[in-house]
Tab-separated table of C-alpha atoms and ligand atoms in Angstrom:
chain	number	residue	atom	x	y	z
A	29	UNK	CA	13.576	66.833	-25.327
A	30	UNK	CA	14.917	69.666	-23.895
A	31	UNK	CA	15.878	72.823	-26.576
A	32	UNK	CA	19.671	73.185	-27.134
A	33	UNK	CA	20.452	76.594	-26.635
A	34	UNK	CA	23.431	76.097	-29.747
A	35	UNK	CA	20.763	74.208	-31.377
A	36	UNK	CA	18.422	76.916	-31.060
A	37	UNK	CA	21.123	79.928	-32.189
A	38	UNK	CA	20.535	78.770	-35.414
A	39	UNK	CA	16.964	80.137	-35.972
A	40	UNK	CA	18.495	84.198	-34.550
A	41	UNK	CA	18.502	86.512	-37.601
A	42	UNK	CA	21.057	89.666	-37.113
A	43	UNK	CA	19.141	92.625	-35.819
A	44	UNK	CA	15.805	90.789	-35.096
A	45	UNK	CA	16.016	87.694	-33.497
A	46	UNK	CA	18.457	86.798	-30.578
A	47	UNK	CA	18.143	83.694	-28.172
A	48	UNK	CA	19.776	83.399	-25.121
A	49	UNK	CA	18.940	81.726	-21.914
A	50	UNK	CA	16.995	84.001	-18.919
A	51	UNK	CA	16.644	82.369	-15.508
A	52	UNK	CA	17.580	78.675	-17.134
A	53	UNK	CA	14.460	79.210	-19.550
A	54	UNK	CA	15.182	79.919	-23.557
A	55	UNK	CA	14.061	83.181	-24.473
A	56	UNK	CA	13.846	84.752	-27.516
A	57	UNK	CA	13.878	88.256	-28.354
A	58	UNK	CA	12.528	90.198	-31.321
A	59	UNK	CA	13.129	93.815	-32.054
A	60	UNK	CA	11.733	95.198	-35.815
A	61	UNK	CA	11.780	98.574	-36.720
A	62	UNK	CA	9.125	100.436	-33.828
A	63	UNK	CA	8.168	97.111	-32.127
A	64	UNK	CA	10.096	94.471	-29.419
A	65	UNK	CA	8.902	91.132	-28.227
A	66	UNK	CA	9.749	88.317	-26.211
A	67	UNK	CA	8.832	84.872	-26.197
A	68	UNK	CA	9.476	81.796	-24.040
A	69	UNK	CA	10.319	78.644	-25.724
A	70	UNK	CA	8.450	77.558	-22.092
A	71	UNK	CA	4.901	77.579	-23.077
A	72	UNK	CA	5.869	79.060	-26.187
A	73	UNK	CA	4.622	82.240	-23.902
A	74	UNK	CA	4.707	85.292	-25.194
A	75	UNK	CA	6.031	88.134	-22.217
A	76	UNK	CA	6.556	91.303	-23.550
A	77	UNK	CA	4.895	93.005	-27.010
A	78	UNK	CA	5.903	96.593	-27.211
A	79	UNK	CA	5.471	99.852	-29.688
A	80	UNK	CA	8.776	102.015	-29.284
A	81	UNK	CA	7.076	105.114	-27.738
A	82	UNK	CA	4.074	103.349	-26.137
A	83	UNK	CA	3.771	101.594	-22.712
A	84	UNK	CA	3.784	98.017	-22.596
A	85	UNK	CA	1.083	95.957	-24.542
A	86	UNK	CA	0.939	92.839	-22.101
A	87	UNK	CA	1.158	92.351	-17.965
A	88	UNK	CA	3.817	90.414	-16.627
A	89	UNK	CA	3.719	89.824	-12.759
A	90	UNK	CA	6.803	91.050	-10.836
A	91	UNK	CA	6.171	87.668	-8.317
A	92	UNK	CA	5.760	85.730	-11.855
A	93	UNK	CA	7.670	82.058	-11.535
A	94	UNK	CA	10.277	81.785	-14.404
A	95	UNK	CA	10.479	78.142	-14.213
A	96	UNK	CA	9.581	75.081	-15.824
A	97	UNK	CA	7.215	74.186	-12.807
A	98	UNK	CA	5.028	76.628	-13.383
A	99	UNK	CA	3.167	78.914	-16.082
A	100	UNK	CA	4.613	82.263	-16.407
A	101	UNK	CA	1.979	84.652	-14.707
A	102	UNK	CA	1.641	87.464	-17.502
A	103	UNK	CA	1.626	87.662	-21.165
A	104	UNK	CA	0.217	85.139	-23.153
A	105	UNK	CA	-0.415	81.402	-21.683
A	106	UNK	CA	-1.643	79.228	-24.089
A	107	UNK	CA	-4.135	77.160	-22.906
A	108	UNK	CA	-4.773	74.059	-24.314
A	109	UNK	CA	-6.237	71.160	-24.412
A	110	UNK	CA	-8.704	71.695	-21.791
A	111	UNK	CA	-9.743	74.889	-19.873
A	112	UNK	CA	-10.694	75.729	-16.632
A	113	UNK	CA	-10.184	73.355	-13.466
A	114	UNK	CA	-10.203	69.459	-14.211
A	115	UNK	CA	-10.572	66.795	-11.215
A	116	UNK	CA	-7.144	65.857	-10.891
A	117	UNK	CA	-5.199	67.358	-13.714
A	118	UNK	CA	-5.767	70.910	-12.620
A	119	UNK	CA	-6.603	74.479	-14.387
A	120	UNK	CA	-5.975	75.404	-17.979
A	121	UNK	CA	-4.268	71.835	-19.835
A	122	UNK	CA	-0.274	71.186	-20.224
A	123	UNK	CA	0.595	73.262	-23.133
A	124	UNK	CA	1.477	76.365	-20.838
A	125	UNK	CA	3.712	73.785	-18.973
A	126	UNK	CA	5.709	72.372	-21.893
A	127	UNK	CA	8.675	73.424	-23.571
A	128	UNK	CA	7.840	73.899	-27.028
A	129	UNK	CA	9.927	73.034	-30.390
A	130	UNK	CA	11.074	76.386	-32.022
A	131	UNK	CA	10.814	75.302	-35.627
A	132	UNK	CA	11.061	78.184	-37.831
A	133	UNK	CA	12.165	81.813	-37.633
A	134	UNK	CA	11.793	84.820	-40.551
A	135	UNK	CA	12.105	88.204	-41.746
A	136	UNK	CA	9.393	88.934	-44.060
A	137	UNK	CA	9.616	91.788	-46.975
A	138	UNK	CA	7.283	93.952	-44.785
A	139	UNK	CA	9.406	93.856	-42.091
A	140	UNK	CA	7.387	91.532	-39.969
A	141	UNK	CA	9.290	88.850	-38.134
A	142	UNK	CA	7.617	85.323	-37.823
A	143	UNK	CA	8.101	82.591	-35.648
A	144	UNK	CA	7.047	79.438	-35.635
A	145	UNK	CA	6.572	76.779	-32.859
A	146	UNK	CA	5.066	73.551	-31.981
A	147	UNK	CA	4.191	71.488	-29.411
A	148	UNK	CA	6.590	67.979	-28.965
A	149	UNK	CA	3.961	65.353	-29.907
A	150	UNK	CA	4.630	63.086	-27.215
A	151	UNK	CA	3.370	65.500	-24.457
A	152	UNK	CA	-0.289	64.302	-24.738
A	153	UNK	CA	0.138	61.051	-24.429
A	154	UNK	CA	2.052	61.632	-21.450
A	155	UNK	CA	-0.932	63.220	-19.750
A	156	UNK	CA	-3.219	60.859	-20.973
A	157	UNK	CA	-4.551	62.564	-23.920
A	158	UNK	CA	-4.801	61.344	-27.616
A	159	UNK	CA	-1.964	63.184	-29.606
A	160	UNK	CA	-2.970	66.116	-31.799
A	161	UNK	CA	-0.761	68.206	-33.624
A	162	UNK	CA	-0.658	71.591	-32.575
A	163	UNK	CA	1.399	74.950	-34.253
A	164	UNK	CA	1.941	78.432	-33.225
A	165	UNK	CA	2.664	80.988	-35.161
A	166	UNK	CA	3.767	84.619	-33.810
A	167	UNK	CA	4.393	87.615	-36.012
A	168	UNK	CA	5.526	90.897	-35.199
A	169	UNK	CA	5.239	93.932	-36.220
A	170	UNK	CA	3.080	96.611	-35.598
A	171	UNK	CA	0.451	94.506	-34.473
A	172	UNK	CA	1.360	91.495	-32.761
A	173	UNK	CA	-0.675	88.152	-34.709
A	174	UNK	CA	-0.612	84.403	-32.897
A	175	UNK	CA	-2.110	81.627	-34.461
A	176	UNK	CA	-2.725	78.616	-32.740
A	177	UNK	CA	-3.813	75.520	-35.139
A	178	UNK	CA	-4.750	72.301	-34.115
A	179	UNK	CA	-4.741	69.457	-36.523
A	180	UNK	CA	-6.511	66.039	-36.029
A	181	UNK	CA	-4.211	62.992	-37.248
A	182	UNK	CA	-6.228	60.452	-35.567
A	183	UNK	CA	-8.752	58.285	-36.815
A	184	UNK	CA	-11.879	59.780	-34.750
A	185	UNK	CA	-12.990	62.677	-33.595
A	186	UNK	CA	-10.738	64.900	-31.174
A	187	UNK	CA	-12.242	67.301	-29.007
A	188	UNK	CA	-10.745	70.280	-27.208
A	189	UNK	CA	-10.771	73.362	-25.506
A	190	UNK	CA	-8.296	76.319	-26.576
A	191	UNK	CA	-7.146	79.799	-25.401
A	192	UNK	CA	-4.689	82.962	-25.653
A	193	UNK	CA	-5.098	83.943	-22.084
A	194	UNK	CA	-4.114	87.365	-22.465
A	195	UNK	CA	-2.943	89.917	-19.732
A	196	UNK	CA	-2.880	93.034	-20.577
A	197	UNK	CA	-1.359	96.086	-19.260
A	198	UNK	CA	-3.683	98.954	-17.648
A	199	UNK	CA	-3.126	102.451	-16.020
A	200	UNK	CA	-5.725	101.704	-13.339
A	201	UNK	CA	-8.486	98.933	-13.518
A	202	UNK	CA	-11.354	101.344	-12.402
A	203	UNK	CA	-10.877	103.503	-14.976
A	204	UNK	CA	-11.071	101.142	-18.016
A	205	UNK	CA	-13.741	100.086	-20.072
A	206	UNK	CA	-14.188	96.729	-22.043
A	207	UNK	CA	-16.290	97.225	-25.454
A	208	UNK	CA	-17.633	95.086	-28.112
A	209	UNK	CA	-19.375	92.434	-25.947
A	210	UNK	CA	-22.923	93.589	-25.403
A	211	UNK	CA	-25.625	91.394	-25.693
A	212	UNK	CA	-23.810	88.520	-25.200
A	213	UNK	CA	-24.382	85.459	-22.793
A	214	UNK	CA	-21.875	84.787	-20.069
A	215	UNK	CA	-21.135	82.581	-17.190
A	216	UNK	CA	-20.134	84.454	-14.231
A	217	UNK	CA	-17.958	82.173	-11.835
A	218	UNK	CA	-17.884	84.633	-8.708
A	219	UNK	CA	-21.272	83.731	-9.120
A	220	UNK	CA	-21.324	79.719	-9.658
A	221	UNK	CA	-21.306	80.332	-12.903
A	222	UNK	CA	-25.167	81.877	-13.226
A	223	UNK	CA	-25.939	82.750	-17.018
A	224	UNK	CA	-26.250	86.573	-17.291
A	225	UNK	CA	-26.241	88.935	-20.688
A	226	UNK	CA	-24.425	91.491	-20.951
A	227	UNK	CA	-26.257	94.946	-21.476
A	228	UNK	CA	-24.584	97.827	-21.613
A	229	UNK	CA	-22.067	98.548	-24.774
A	230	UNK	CA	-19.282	99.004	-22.977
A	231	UNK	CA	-18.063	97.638	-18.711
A	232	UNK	CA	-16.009	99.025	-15.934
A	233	UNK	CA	-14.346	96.919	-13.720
A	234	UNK	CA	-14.243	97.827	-9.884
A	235	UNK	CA	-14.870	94.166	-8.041
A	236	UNK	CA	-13.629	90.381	-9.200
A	237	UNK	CA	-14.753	89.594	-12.371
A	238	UNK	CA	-14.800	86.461	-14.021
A	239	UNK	CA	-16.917	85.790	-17.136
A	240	UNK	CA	-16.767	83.699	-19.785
A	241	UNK	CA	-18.753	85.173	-22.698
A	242	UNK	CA	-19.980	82.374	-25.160
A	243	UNK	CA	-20.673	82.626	-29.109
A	244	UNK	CA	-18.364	85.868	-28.874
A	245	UNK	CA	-16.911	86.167	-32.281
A	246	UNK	CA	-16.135	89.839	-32.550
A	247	UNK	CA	-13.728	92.097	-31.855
A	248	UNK	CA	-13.188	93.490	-28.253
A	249	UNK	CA	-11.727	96.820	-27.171
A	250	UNK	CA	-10.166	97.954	-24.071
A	251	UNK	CA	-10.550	101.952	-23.485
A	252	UNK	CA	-7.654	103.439	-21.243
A	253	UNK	CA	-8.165	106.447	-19.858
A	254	UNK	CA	-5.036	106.434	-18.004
A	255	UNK	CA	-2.252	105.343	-20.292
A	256	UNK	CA	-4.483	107.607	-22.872
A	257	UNK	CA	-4.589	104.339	-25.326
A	258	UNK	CA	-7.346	101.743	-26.998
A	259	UNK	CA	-6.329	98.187	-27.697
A	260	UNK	CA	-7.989	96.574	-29.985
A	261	UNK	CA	-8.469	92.226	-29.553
A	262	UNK	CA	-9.175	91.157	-33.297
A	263	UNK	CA	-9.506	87.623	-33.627
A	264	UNK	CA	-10.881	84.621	-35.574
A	265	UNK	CA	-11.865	80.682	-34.913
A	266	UNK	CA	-12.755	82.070	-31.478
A	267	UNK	CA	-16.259	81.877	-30.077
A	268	UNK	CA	-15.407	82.655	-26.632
A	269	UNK	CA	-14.136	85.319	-24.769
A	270	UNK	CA	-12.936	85.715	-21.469
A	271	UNK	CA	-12.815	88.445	-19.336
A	272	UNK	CA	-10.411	88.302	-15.962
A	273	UNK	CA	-9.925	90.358	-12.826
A	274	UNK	CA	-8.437	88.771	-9.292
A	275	UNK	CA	-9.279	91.499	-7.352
A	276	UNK	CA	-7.799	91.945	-3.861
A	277	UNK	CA	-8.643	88.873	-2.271
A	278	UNK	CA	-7.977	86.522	-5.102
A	279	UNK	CA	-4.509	88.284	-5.830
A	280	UNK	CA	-3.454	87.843	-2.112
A	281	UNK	CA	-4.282	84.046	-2.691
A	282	UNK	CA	-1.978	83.594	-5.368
A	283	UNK	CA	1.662	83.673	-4.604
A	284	UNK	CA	2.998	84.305	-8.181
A	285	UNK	CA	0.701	87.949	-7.963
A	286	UNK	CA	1.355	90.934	-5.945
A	287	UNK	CA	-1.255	92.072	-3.570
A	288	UNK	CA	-1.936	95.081	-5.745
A	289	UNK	CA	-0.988	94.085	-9.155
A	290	UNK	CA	-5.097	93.805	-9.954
A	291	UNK	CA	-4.873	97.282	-10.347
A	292	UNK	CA	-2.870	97.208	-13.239
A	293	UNK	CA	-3.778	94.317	-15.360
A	294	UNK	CA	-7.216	92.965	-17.003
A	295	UNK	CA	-7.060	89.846	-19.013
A	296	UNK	CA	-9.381	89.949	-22.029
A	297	UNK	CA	-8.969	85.997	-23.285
A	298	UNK	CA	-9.602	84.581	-27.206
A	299	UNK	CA	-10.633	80.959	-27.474
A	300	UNK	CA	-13.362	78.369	-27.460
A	301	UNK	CA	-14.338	77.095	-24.096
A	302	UNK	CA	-17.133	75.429	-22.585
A	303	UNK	CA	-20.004	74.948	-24.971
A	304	UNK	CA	-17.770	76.379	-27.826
A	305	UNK	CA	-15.345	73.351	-27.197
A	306	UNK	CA	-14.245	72.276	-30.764
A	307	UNK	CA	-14.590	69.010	-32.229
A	308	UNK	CA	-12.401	67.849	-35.126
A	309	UNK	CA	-13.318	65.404	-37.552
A	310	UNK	CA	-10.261	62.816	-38.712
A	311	UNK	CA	-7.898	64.854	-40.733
A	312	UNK	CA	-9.659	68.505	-40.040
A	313	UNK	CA	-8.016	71.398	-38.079
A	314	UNK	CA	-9.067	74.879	-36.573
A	315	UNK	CA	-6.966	77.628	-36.209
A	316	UNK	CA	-7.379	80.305	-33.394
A	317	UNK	CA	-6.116	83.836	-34.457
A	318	UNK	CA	-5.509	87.099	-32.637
A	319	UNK	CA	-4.470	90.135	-33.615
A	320	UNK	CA	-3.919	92.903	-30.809
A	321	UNK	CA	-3.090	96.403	-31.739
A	322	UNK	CA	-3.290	99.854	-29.521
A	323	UNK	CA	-3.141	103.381	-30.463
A	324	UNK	CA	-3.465	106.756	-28.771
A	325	UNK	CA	-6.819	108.435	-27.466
B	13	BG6	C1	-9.159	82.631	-16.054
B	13	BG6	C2	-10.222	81.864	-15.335
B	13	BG6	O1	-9.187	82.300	-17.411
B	13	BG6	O2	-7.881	82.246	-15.536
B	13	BG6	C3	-10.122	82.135	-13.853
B	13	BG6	O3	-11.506	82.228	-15.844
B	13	BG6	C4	-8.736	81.777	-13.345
B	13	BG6	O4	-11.113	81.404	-13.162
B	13	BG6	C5	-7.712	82.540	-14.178
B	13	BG6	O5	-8.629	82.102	-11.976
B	13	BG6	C6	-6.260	82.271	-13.785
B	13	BG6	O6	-5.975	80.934	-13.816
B	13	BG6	P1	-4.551	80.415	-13.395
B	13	BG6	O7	-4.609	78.915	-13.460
B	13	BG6	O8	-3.569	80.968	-14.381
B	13	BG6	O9	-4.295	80.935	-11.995
């Protein structure tokens, strides 16, 4: 069921949250006292994260779709319940797809502002999948926190894949480096995905890359020479992290992308994929939290 845009004026709060309608999606808009986000009730995506003074936290493609056909290419897709390419039922599950219920909205005493979502229960079973419950919390503020918990109501086990498929905003991709990872096992897929470990303690980027890094608990950081700025990826109930670059060829393939946008953008992804796919006993849930913060250098 569609959101009602009157419906969903309710949940504003004077000064911090306004919701109005951008390119026939819902879009909601948070401003607290140094920070401003935006968030799509479509994939309950998250666009836009962004410290007064500071360039933007997050990518968002200029060729992007804003529709409910596709996922918005930028910010924060939530993937779930399945990653990657499935026969059939292509990449990265339905959850980026849906329109999500806006359930809650508050201003907290620190100032934070917290938003709460979820995903309309009969969406699995539409898509053939056993219905899970599944929340997402945002808050902003200086950092900017999403939780994503999944909750098993069923009477056996449910199993799933989840990620915050993060794009981030870069000066220039070759002169980046991505810390925090070393010694961990990935799976490259430009390579078919052969198991390699990574060695050094921190990685440039200057051809496609596409690795999933597996049993990756810890905290990653991007170092950006250009925009002068460090972001910092702090997260928890996430053993896998994924680390994205289209390169040239790739990003003329894909017609939501500009040729050149590669340049500009890394994603740097927190979930559990793959081998770190979670199971959930009857009655159990997991939560996936990130926490992504910059400052100067
Ligand atoms: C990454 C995958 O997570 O997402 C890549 O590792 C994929 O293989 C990329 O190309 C983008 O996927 P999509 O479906 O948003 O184009």
């Amino acid at each position: 069921m569609p959101n009602n845009i009157e419906q969903l004026r309710k949940h504003e709060i004077a000064n911090r949250v306004t919701i109005e309608k951008d390119g026939g999606l819902p879009k909601i808009t948070v401003t607290t006292s140094n920070t401003a986000a935006e968030i799509y009730l479509h994939g309950a995506h998250v666009t836009r994260f962004r410290k007064n003074s500071e360039p933007p936290l997050l990518f968002v493609s200029a060729k992007s779709h804003f529709d409910t056909a596709h996922s918005i290419r930028g910010g924060v897709p939530i993937i779930f319940p399945w990653f990657g390419d499935r026969a059939d039922v292509g990449l990265h599950g339905f959850a980026r797809l849906t329109e999500w219920e806006l359930t809650k909205t508050s201003e907290k005493p620190d100032g934070s502002v917290q938003l709460h979502f979820s995903l309309p229960e009969n969406i699995s079973a539409k898509n053939g999948w056993p219905t899970a419950k599944v929340d997402f919390t945002v808050t902003v503020h200086d950092k900017l926190t999403m939780e994503l918990t999944v909750t098993n109501p069923l009477k056996e086990d449910f199993t799933f894949e989840d990620c915050l498929h993060t794009y981030f905003e870069v000066g220039e991709i070759e002169n980046i480096s991505i810390a925090g990872l070393k010694g961990i096992s990935y799976l490259d897929k430009t390579e078919n995905f052969a198991r390699k470990v990574e060695s050094g303690d921190a990685f440039k980027i200057s051809s496609e890359t596409d690795r999933v890094f597996l049993n990756a608990p810890g905290t990653v950081e991007i170092r950006d020479e250009k925009l002068r700025r460090k972001i910092l990826i702090e997260k928890s109930g996430s053993n896998s992290t994924v680390v994205w670059n289209p390169w040239i060829t790739k990003a003329k393939a894909m017609p939501d992308f500009g040729d050149m946008e590669f340049k500009h953008m890394v994603c740097v992804e927190s979930g559990n994929v793959a081998e770190n796919k979670i199971t959930l006993a009857p009655g159990a849930s997991a939560t996936l939290k990130v926490v992504l913060s910059s400052q100067p250098i």
